[in-house]
Short mmCIF file of C-alpha atoms in Angstrom, two decimals:
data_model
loop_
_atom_site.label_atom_id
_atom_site.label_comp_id
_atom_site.label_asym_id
_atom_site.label_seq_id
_atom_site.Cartn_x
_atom_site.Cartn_y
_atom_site.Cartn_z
CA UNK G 1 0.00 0.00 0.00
CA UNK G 2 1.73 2.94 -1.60
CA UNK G 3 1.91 6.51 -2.07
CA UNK G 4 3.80 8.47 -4.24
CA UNK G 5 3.61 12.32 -4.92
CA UNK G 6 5.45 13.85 -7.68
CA UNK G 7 3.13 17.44 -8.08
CA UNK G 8 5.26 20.01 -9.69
CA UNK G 9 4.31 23.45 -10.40
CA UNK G 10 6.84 26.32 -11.43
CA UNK G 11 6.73 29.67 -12.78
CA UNK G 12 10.70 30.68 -13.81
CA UNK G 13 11.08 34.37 -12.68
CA UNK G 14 12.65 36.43 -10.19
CA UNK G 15 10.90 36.60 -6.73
CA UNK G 16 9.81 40.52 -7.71
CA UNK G 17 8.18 39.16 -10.63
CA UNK G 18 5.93 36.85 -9.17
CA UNK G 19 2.54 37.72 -8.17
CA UNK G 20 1.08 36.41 -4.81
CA UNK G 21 -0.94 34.20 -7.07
CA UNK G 22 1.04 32.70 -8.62
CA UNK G 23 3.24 31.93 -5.96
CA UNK G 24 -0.01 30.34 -4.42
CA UNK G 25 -0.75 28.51 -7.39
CA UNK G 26 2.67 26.89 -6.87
CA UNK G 27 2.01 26.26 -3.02
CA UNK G 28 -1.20 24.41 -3.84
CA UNK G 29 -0.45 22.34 -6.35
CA UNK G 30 3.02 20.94 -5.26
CA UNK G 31 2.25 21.14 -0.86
CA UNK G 32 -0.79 21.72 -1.13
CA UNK G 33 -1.39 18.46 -3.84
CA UNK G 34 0.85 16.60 -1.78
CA UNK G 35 -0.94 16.78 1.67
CA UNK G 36 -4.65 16.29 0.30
CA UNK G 37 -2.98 12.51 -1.06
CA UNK G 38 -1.52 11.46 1.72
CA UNK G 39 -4.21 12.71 3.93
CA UNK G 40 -6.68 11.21 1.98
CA UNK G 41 -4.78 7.98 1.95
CA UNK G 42 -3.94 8.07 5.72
CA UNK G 43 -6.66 5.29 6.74
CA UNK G 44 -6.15 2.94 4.09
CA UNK G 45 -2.04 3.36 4.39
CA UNK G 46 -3.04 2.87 8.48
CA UNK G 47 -5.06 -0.01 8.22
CA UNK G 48 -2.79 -1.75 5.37
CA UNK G 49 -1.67 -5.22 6.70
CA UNK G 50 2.05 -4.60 5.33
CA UNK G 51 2.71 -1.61 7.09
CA UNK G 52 1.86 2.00 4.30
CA UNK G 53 4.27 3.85 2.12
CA UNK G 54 4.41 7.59 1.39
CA UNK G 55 6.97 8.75 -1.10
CA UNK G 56 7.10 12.35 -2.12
CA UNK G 57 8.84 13.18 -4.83
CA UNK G 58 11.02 16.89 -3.97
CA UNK G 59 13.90 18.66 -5.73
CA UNK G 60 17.01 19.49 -4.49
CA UNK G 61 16.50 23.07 -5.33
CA UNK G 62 16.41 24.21 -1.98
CA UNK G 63 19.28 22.67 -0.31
CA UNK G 64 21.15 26.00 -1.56
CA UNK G 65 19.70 29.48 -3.24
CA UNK G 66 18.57 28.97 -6.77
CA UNK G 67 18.34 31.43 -9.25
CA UNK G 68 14.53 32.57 -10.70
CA UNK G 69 12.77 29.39 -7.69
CA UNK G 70 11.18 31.27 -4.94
CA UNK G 71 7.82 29.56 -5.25
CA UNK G 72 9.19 26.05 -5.92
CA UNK G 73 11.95 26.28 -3.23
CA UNK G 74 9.13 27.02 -1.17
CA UNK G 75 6.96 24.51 -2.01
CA UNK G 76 9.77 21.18 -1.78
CA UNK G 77 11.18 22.98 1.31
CA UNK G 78 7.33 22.73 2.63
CA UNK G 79 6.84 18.81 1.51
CA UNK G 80 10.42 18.11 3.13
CA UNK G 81 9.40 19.11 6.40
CA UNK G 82 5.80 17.61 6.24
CA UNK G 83 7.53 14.28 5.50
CA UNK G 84 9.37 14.56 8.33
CA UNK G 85 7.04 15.28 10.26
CA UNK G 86 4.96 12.60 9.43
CA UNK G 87 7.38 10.07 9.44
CA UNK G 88 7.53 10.62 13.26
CA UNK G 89 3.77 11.35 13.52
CA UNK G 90 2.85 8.02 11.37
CA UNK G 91 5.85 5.87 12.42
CA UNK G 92 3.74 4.41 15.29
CA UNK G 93 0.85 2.92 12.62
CA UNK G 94 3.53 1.38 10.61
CA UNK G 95 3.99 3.73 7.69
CA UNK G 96 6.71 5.12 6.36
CA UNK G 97 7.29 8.50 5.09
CA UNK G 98 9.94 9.25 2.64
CA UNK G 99 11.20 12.31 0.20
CA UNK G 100 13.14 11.21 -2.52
CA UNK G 101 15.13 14.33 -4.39
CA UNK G 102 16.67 14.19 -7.58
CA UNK G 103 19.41 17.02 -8.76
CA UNK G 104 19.20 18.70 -11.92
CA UNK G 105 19.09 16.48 -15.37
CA UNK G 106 21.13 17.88 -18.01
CA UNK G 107 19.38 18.75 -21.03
CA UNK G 108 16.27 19.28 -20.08
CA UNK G 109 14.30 22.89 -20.10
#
C-alpha cells in the first residue's frame, strides 16, 4: 500500500516578478497536492496489513539558493518538512514517510 507524490508546479522568474498568485498557485499544487494525497490515503495506508508507504517526490533546489525558484523552493522545502514530520507522527501505525530528491538532469528545459 503505496503513495507516491510527484506534483510540480513552477513559474521561472525572479521573486519581484511573481505575483502572490502565482506563488499560491505553486504552493497548492506541489504542498498543497501533496498533503490532500496522503491525507486522503492516511486510513487505508493505516489499516494496510504490510505496514503503508508515502513517497514524495522533492527537488534538491532548496538545499542551496537557486536562481529565478522562490515559489518552488518554497513549495519542496514545505513537503520536506511535512515528510518529516509525518514520518515521526505516522511511524507508530507502521507507515513510512519518505522524500526522494533528484538534482538537476542535463538537457532538459
Amino acid at each position: 500500500d503505496v503513495v507516491v507524490n510527484a506534483a510540480a508546479g513552477n513559474f521561472l522568474a525572479a521573486a519581484e516578478q511573481i505575483s502572490p498568485n502565482g506563488f499560491r498557485t505553486v504552493m497548492d499544487i506541489d504542498t498543497m497536492g501533496t498533503f490532500n494525497m496522503i491525507n486522503a490515503a492516511f486510513e487505508p495506508l493505516k489499516s494496510s496489513k504490510f505496514g503503508g508507504v508515502v513517497t514524495n517526490i522533492t527537488a534538491t533546489l532548496h538545499y542551496t539558493a537557486t536562481w529565478y525558484q522562490t515559489a518552488p523552493v518554497a513549495a519542496k522545502a514545505a513537503i520536506d518538512a511535512m515528510t518529516r514530520n509525518l514520518a515521526l507522527e505516522w511511524g507508530e501505525y507502521g507507515i513510512r514517510c519518505n522524500c526522494v530528491a533528484p538534482g538537476p538532469i542535463e538537457d532538459t528545459p
